mmCIF file of C-alpha atoms (C1' of nucleotides) in Angstrom:
data_model
loop_
_atom_site.group_PDB
_atom_site.id
_atom_site.type_symbol
_atom_site.label_atom_id
_atom_site.label_comp_id
_atom_site.label_asym_id
_atom_site.label_seq_id
_atom_site.Cartn_x
_atom_site.Cartn_y
_atom_site.Cartn_z
ATOM 1 C CA UNK A 1 -101.029 1.192 -7.202
ATOM 2 C CA UNK A 2 -99.594 4.495 -8.316
ATOM 3 C CA UNK A 3 -97.327 7.360 -7.246
ATOM 4 C CA UNK A 4 -94.826 5.319 -5.294
ATOM 5 C CA UNK A 5 -92.423 8.195 -4.826
ATOM 6 C CA UNK A 6 -95.132 10.349 -3.328
ATOM 7 C CA UNK A 7 -95.663 7.798 -0.611
ATOM 8 C CA UNK A 8 -92.134 8.317 0.632
ATOM 9 C CA UNK A 9 -92.122 9.981 3.997
ATOM 10 C CA UNK A 10 -95.786 9.266 4.706
ATOM 11 C CA UNK A 11 -95.413 5.770 6.133
ATOM 12 C CA UNK A 12 -94.694 6.906 9.679
ATOM 13 C CA UNK A 13 -97.646 9.274 9.570
ATOM 14 C CA UNK A 14 -99.967 6.518 8.360
ATOM 15 C CA UNK A 15 -98.832 4.057 11.025
ATOM 16 C CA UNK A 16 -99.103 6.543 13.870
ATOM 17 C CA UNK A 17 -102.521 7.754 12.772
ATOM 18 C CA UNK A 18 -103.996 4.262 12.476
ATOM 19 C CA UNK A 19 -102.660 3.313 15.878
ATOM 20 C CA UNK A 20 -104.109 6.433 17.450
ATOM 21 C CA UNK A 21 -107.493 5.491 16.049
ATOM 22 C CA UNK A 22 -107.468 1.778 16.675
ATOM 23 C CA UNK A 23 -105.610 1.673 19.964
ATOM 24 C CA UNK A 24 -103.483 -1.314 19.035
ATOM 25 C CA UNK A 25 -102.671 -3.120 15.829
ATOM 26 C CA UNK A 26 -100.184 -5.660 14.538
ATOM 27 C CA UNK A 27 -98.074 -5.311 11.429
ATOM 28 C CA UNK A 28 -100.010 -7.485 9.056
ATOM 29 C CA UNK A 29 -103.246 -5.879 10.188
ATOM 30 C CA UNK A 30 -101.887 -2.457 9.292
ATOM 31 C CA UNK A 31 -101.113 -3.555 5.739
ATOM 32 C CA UNK A 32 -104.649 -4.955 5.349
ATOM 33 C CA UNK A 33 -106.327 -1.907 6.841
ATOM 34 C CA UNK A 34 -104.451 0.483 4.542
ATOM 35 C CA UNK A 35 -105.199 -1.695 1.528
ATOM 36 C CA UNK A 36 -108.897 -1.802 2.385
ATOM 37 C CA UNK A 37 -109.297 1.899 3.169
ATOM 38 C CA UNK A 38 -107.576 2.997 -0.020
ATOM 39 C CA UNK A 39 -109.193 0.470 -2.378
ATOM 40 C CA UNK A 40 -105.824 -1.148 -3.060
ATOM 41 C CA UNK A 41 -104.322 2.172 -4.076
ATOM 42 C CA UNK A 42 -101.780 2.103 -1.274
ATOM 43 C CA UNK A 43 -100.104 -1.237 -0.658
ATOM 44 C CA UNK A 44 -97.602 -1.222 2.183
ATOM 45 C CA UNK A 45 -94.760 -3.621 1.571
ATOM 46 C CA UNK A 46 -93.463 -5.567 4.524
ATOM 47 C CA UNK A 47 -89.905 -4.589 3.698
ATOM 48 C CA UNK A 48 -90.900 -1.001 4.385
ATOM 49 C CA UNK A 49 -93.354 -1.526 7.222
ATOM 50 C CA UNK A 50 -91.450 -3.737 9.635
ATOM 51 C CA UNK A 51 -88.247 -1.678 9.710
ATOM 52 C CA UNK A 52 -90.383 1.413 10.260
ATOM 53 C CA UNK A 53 -92.245 -0.170 13.164
ATOM 54 C CA UNK A 54 -88.937 -1.187 14.720
ATOM 55 C CA UNK A 55 -87.572 2.314 14.321
ATOM 56 C CA UNK A 56 -90.639 3.909 15.869
ATOM 57 C CA UNK A 57 -90.326 1.523 18.789
ATOM 58 C CA UNK A 58 -86.620 2.283 19.176
ATOM 59 C CA UNK A 59 -87.459 5.978 19.200
ATOM 60 C CA UNK A 60 -89.951 5.444 21.986
ATOM 61 C CA UNK A 61 -93.118 6.265 20.048
ATOM 62 C CA UNK A 62 -94.470 2.718 20.181
ATOM 63 C CA UNK A 63 -94.412 -0.213 22.553
ATOM 64 C CA UNK A 64 -95.233 -3.837 21.828
ATOM 65 C CA UNK A 65 -96.810 -6.840 23.423
ATOM 66 C CA UNK A 66 -96.735 -10.312 21.968
ATOM 67 C CA UNK A 67 -99.814 -12.426 21.764
ATOM 68 C CA UNK A 68 -100.126 -16.022 20.690
ATOM 69 C CA UNK A 69 -102.909 -17.141 18.394
ATOM 70 C CA UNK A 70 -102.391 -20.869 18.615
ATOM 71 C CA UNK A 71 -98.700 -21.266 17.888
ATOM 72 C CA UNK A 72 -98.519 -18.165 15.743
ATOM 73 C CA UNK A 73 -97.173 -14.974 17.261
ATOM 74 C CA UNK A 74 -98.652 -11.536 16.840
ATOM 75 C CA UNK A 75 -96.854 -8.386 17.869
ATOM 76 C CA UNK A 76 -99.301 -5.715 18.844
ATOM 77 C CA UNK A 77 -98.091 -2.135 18.722
ATOM 78 C CA UNK A 78 -99.589 0.810 20.551
ATOM 79 C CA UNK A 79 -98.674 4.452 21.033
ATOM 80 C CA UNK A 80 -96.695 5.735 23.993
ATOM 81 C CA UNK A 81 -97.335 9.198 25.420
ATOM 82 C CA UNK A 82 -94.590 10.492 23.168
ATOM 83 C CA UNK A 83 -96.260 8.725 20.261
ATOM 84 C CA UNK A 84 -99.557 10.398 21.028
ATOM 85 C CA UNK A 85 -97.900 13.789 20.839
ATOM 86 C CA UNK A 86 -96.053 12.873 17.658
ATOM 87 C CA UNK A 87 -99.122 11.768 15.737
ATOM 88 C CA UNK A 88 -100.782 15.176 16.089
ATOM 89 C CA UNK A 89 -97.655 16.910 14.847
ATOM 90 C CA UNK A 90 -97.289 14.488 11.945
ATOM 91 C CA UNK A 91 -100.848 14.995 10.736
ATOM 92 C CA UNK A 92 -100.438 18.746 11.040
ATOM 93 C CA UNK A 93 -97.204 18.609 9.106
ATOM 94 C CA UNK A 94 -98.844 16.674 6.312
ATOM 95 C CA UNK A 95 -101.835 18.991 6.030
ATOM 96 C CA UNK A 96 -99.533 22.024 6.010
ATOM 97 C CA UNK A 97 -97.498 20.405 3.292
ATOM 98 C CA UNK A 98 -100.571 19.751 1.177
ATOM 99 C CA UNK A 99 -101.773 23.328 1.590
ATOM 100 C CA UNK A 100 -98.398 24.631 0.515
ATOM 101 C CA UNK A 101 -98.351 22.348 -2.506
ATOM 102 C CA UNK A 102 -101.863 23.462 -3.361
ATOM 103 C CA UNK A 103 -100.719 27.070 -3.485
ATOM 104 C CA UNK A 104 -97.639 26.146 -5.441
ATOM 105 C CA UNK A 105 -99.343 23.914 -7.983
ATOM 106 C CA UNK A 106 -102.623 25.824 -7.986
ATOM 107 C CA UNK A 107 -105.015 22.885 -7.872
ATOM 108 C CA UNK A 108 -108.299 22.343 -6.080
ATOM 109 C CA UNK A 109 -109.645 19.374 -4.244
ATOM 110 C CA UNK A 110 -113.354 19.596 -4.987
ATOM 111 C CA UNK A 111 -115.394 16.981 -3.210
ATOM 112 C CA UNK B 1 -88.592 24.670 6.098
ATOM 113 C CA UNK B 2 -90.315 21.519 7.265
ATOM 114 C CA UNK B 3 -91.328 18.023 6.179
ATOM 115 C CA UNK B 4 -88.350 17.281 4.004
ATOM 116 C CA UNK B 5 -89.278 13.658 3.479
ATOM 117 C CA UNK B 6 -92.697 14.640 2.185
ATOM 118 C CA UNK B 7 -91.082 16.651 -0.552
ATOM 119 C CA UNK B 8 -89.486 13.544 -1.976
ATOM 120 C CA UNK B 9 -91.074 12.646 -5.249
ATOM 121 C CA UNK B 10 -92.704 16.027 -5.764
ATOM 122 C CA UNK B 11 -89.759 17.839 -7.299
ATOM 123 C CA UNK B 12 -90.461 16.695 -10.857
ATOM 124 C CA UNK B 13 -94.094 17.690 -10.512
ATOM 125 C CA UNK B 14 -93.161 21.138 -9.252
ATOM 126 C CA UNK B 15 -90.655 21.742 -12.032
ATOM 127 C CA UNK B 16 -92.977 20.572 -14.793
ATOM 128 C CA UNK B 17 -95.898 22.603 -13.480
ATOM 129 C CA UNK B 18 -93.925 25.841 -13.195
ATOM 130 C CA UNK B 19 -92.551 25.417 -16.685
ATOM 131 C CA UNK B 20 -96.022 24.799 -18.093
ATOM 132 C CA UNK B 21 -97.162 28.071 -16.534
ATOM 133 C CA UNK B 22 -94.174 30.237 -17.265
ATOM 134 C CA UNK B 23 -93.173 28.901 -20.656
ATOM 135 C CA UNK B 24 -89.492 28.888 -19.914
ATOM 136 C CA UNK B 25 -87.352 29.218 -16.821
ATOM 137 C CA UNK B 26 -83.767 28.651 -15.740
ATOM 138 C CA UNK B 27 -82.656 26.676 -12.720
ATOM 139 C CA UNK B 28 -81.904 29.452 -10.316
ATOM 140 C CA UNK B 29 -85.163 31.145 -11.247
ATOM 141 C CA UNK B 30 -87.088 28.010 -10.321
ATOM 142 C CA UNK B 31 -85.558 27.940 -6.842
ATOM 143 C CA UNK B 32 -86.480 31.603 -6.299
ATOM 144 C CA UNK B 33 -90.007 31.199 -7.621
ATOM 145 C CA UNK B 34 -90.707 28.222 -5.359
ATOM 146 C CA UNK B 35 -89.225 30.026 -2.374
ATOM 147 C CA UNK B 36 -91.368 33.084 -3.025
ATOM 148 C CA UNK B 37 -94.626 31.249 -3.685
ATOM 149 C CA UNK B 38 -94.328 29.123 -0.561
ATOM 150 C CA UNK B 39 -93.108 31.849 1.810
ATOM 151 C CA UNK B 40 -89.790 30.068 2.261
ATOM 152 C CA UNK B 41 -91.512 26.869 3.278
ATOM 153 C CA UNK B 42 -90.122 24.943 0.330
ATOM 154 C CA UNK B 43 -86.475 25.589 -0.485
ATOM 155 C CA UNK B 44 -85.175 23.638 -3.446
ATOM 156 C CA UNK B 45 -81.545 22.731 -3.038
ATOM 157 C CA UNK B 46 -79.363 22.890 -6.090
ATOM 158 C CA UNK B 47 -78.046 19.409 -5.438
ATOM 159 C CA UNK B 48 -81.574 18.129 -5.990
ATOM 160 C CA UNK B 49 -82.725 20.507 -8.689
ATOM 161 C CA UNK B 50 -79.937 20.339 -11.257
ATOM 162 C CA UNK B 51 -79.733 16.546 -11.457
ATOM 163 C CA UNK B 52 -83.521 16.462 -11.805
ATOM 164 C CA UNK B 53 -83.497 18.978 -14.640
ATOM 165 C CA UNK B 54 -80.803 16.954 -16.381
ATOM 166 C CA UNK B 55 -82.816 13.769 -15.978
ATOM 167 C CA UNK B 56 -85.990 15.368 -17.321
ATOM 168 C CA UNK B 57 -84.031 16.595 -20.309
ATOM 169 C CA UNK B 58 -82.483 13.162 -20.862
ATOM 170 C CA UNK B 59 -85.967 11.661 -20.757
ATOM 171 C CA UNK B 60 -87.149 14.080 -23.409
ATOM 172 C CA UNK B 61 -89.568 16.102 -21.286
ATOM 173 C CA UNK B 62 -87.504 19.278 -21.439
ATOM 174 C CA UNK B 63 -85.232 21.016 -23.884
ATOM 175 C CA UNK B 64 -82.740 23.782 -23.224
ATOM 176 C CA UNK B 65 -81.325 26.859 -24.780
ATOM 177 C CA UNK B 66 -78.394 28.814 -23.464
ATOM 178 C CA UNK B 67 -78.482 32.530 -23.133
ATOM 179 C CA UNK B 68 -75.689 34.866 -22.146
ATOM 180 C CA UNK B 69 -76.271 37.693 -19.714
ATOM 181 C CA UNK B 70 -72.968 39.475 -20.094
ATOM 182 C CA UNK B 71 -70.467 36.684 -19.605
ATOM 183 C CA UNK B 72 -72.739 34.673 -17.370
ATOM 184 C CA UNK B 73 -74.616 31.758 -18.851
ATOM 185 C CA UNK B 74 -78.250 30.939 -18.260
ATOM 186 C CA UNK B 75 -79.794 27.649 -19.274
ATOM 187 C CA UNK B 76 -83.443 28.097 -20.071
ATOM 188 C CA UNK B 77 -85.626 25.003 -19.917
ATOM 189 C CA UNK B 78 -88.971 24.546 -21.585
ATOM 190 C CA UNK B 79 -91.422 21.677 -22.026
ATOM 191 C CA UNK B 80 -91.443 19.407 -25.049
ATOM 192 C CA UNK B 81 -94.706 17.932 -26.332
ATOM 193 C CA UNK B 82 -94.019 14.883 -24.210
ATOM 194 C CA UNK B 83 -93.423 17.191 -21.268
ATOM 195 C CA UNK B 84 -96.750 18.901 -21.808
ATOM 196 C CA UNK B 85 -98.515 15.566 -21.638
ATOM 197 C CA UNK B 86 -96.525 14.510 -18.585
ATOM 198 C CA UNK B 87 -97.328 17.588 -16.530
ATOM 199 C CA UNK B 88 -101.068 16.947 -16.685
ATOM 200 C CA UNK B 89 -100.573 13.351 -15.574
ATOM 201 C CA UNK B 90 -98.251 14.408 -12.763
ATOM 202 C CA UNK B 91 -100.676 16.950 -11.338
ATOM 203 C CA UNK B 92 -103.489 14.428 -11.563
ATOM 204 C CA UNK B 93 -101.374 11.840 -9.817
ATOM 205 C CA UNK B 94 -100.614 14.217 -6.994
ATOM 206 C CA UNK B 95 -104.232 15.267 -6.469
ATOM 207 C CA UNK B 96 -105.328 11.620 -6.489
ATOM 208 C CA UNK B 97 -102.672 10.843 -3.948
ATOM 209 C CA UNK B 98 -103.811 13.648 -1.671
ATOM 210 C CA UNK B 99 -107.429 12.511 -1.897
ATOM 211 C CA UNK B 100 -106.436 8.988 -0.991
ATOM 212 C CA UNK B 101 -104.391 10.217 1.957
ATOM 213 C CA UNK B 102 -107.295 12.371 3.035
ATOM 214 C CA UNK B 103 -109.541 9.321 3.212
ATOM 215 C CA UNK B 104 -106.860 7.317 4.964
ATOM 216 C CA UNK B 105 -105.908 9.929 7.529
ATOM 217 C CA UNK B 106 -109.363 11.463 7.786
ATOM 218 C CA UNK B 107 -108.402 15.107 7.701
ATOM 219 C CA UNK B 108 -109.984 18.143 6.101
ATOM 220 C CA UNK B 109 -108.475 21.042 4.211
ATOM 221 C CA UNK B 110 -110.725 23.905 5.141
ATOM 222 C CA UNK B 111 -109.998 27.093 3.237
ATOM 223 C "C1'" DA C 1 -62.437 46.007 -1.897
ATOM 224 C "C1'" DA C 2 -65.262 42.738 -0.053
ATOM 225 C "C1'" DA C 3 -69.420 40.469 0.547
ATOM 226 C "C1'" DG C 4 -73.610 38.796 -1.071
ATOM 227 C "C1'" DA C 5 -76.385 37.507 -4.917
ATOM 228 C "C1'" DT C 6 -76.579 35.212 -9.301
ATOM 229 C "C1'" DA C 7 -75.756 30.958 -11.976
ATOM 230 C "C1'" DC C 8 -73.999 26.746 -13.217
ATOM 231 C "C1'" DA C 9 -72.397 22.050 -11.532
ATOM 232 C "C1'" DT C 10 -70.766 17.555 -8.953
ATOM 233 C "C1'" DT C 11 -70.127 14.255 -5.151
ATOM 234 C "C1'" DA C 12 -70.321 11.700 -0.661
ATOM 235 C "C1'" DG C 13 -73.436 10.186 2.380
ATOM 236 C "C1'" DA C 14 -78.206 9.641 4.480
ATOM 237 C "C1'" DT C 15 -82.750 8.103 4.161
ATOM 238 C "C1'" DT C 16 -86.414 5.561 2.577
ATOM 239 C "C1'" DC C 17 -88.165 2.729 -0.157
ATOM 240 C "C1'" DT C 18 -88.728 -1.916 -3.483
ATOM 241 C "C1'" DT C 19 -87.663 -6.475 -4.573
ATOM 242 C "C1'" DA C 20 -86.534 -10.644 -3.193
ATOM 243 C "C1'" DG C 21 -85.732 -13.707 -0.200
ATOM 244 C "C1'" DG C 22 -86.442 -16.550 4.382
ATOM 245 C "C1'" DT C 23 -89.237 -19.115 8.297
ATOM 246 C "C1'" DA C 24 -93.375 -20.970 10.197
ATOM 247 C "C1'" DT C 25 -98.494 -21.680 11.138
ATOM 248 C "C1'" DT C 26 -103.317 -22.042 9.741
ATOM 249 C "C1'" DG C 27 -107.304 -22.711 6.794
ATOM 250 C "C1'" DC C 28 -109.490 -24.310 2.797
ATOM 251 C "C1'" DA C 29 -110.312 -26.512 -1.540
ATOM 252 C "C1'" DA C 30 -109.254 -30.228 -4.745
ATOM 253 C "C1'" DT D 1 -104.755 -35.467 2.559
ATOM 254 C "C1'" DT D 2 -102.184 -32.679 0.337
ATOM 255 C "C1'" DG D 3 -100.896 -28.669 -1.357
ATOM 256 C "C1'" DC D 4 -101.757 -23.768 -2.035
ATOM 257 C "C1'" DA D 5 -103.270 -19.318 -0.263
ATOM 258 C "C1'" DA D 6 -103.470 -16.580 3.575
ATOM 259 C "C1'" DT D 7 -101.594 -15.217 7.932
ATOM 260 C "C1'" DA D 8 -97.576 -13.469 10.453
ATOM 261 C "C1'" DC D 9 -93.050 -12.409 11.461
ATOM 262 C "C1'" DC D 10 -88.361 -10.960 9.598
ATOM 263 C "C1'" DT D 11 -83.826 -9.324 6.912
ATOM 264 C "C1'" DA D 12 -80.770 -7.731 3.189
ATOM 265 C "C1'" DA D 13 -79.180 -5.937 -1.373
ATOM 266 C "C1'" DG D 14 -79.903 -2.469 -4.310
ATOM 267 C "C1'" DA D 15 -82.481 1.618 -6.348
ATOM 268 C "C1'" DA D 16 -84.036 6.205 -6.041
ATOM 269 C "C1'" DT D 17 -84.047 10.614 -4.242
ATOM 270 C "C1'" DC D 18 -82.694 13.745 -1.462
ATOM 271 C "C1'" DT D 19 -79.194 16.981 1.736
ATOM 272 C "C1'" DA D 20 -74.946 19.052 2.725
ATOM 273 C "C1'" DA D 21 -70.785 20.339 1.157
ATOM 274 C "C1'" DT D 22 -67.930 21.926 -2.216
ATOM 275 C "C1'" DG D 23 -66.319 24.104 -6.508
ATOM 276 C "C1'" DT D 24 -66.170 27.705 -10.228
ATOM 277 C "C1'" DA D 25 -67.212 32.097 -11.985
ATOM 278 C "C1'" DT D 26 -69.690 36.637 -12.728
ATOM 279 C "C1'" DC D 27 -72.275 40.631 -11.227
ATOM 280 C "C1'" DT D 28 -73.959 44.047 -7.888
ATOM 281 C "C1'" DT D 29 -74.057 46.663 -3.907
ATOM 282 C "C1'" DT D 30 -72.032 48.768 0.068
#
DNA sequence: AAAGATACATTAGATTCTTAGGTATTGCAA
DNA sequence: TTGCAATACCTAAGAATCTAATGTATCTTT
């Protein structure tokens, strides 16, 4: 795990994007999915994730439904209409930011 | 000016990179250079820049020399040997981060 | 003469994170 | 069967990094 400061400000974008892909996810699942997709390079801490999920819900971008797996509760989150609009803007904002930084720092992303 | 949260954690990288290109720069000059290169999309505030410059100097990545333009002082910063090593690592860290985010968010940066 | 640009700086407060804790259930290996 | 790891939720104190506001002073342009 590297570049912790760089991750600041990207958590909302990550959460919204994953939810727009997967339809619905619960908190723990999000941490595992991010870990898997990034080969353990991005590890979401619960102390960051849960408050963010609660904020996004309070802002009306997400709604929840509880589900019981045996006696254990899962809180599934999914995007609202507002959330669906927001995710597009967030991704766009991030790509714009990267392009600007590319010009500023003069680096390439060869693939 | 957009995406203020995204900028968090990139200020050091920006400063170090510009100094490695330009040899030496003073604070105000850095703000103007960044503004110009990014078409006003990234505006460095002085409240963020000056403390960061002071920290980088305290950490031994930068040194300073004062110069007087008339009665007005300019503090020129330039990289130390340690700073020259750090800038390469910082740029690499940022490009790695972007690549990881690209995989995670599944976006392209067409040019 | 006044306003805007140049040039340095600090501080209060906001935001966003990490670290560290807490509770409880379930599955698996010793 | 017992205890540890994984699953699953959560909060709170403190760190780090920024913005916005403020301050001081000089120089340039209108």
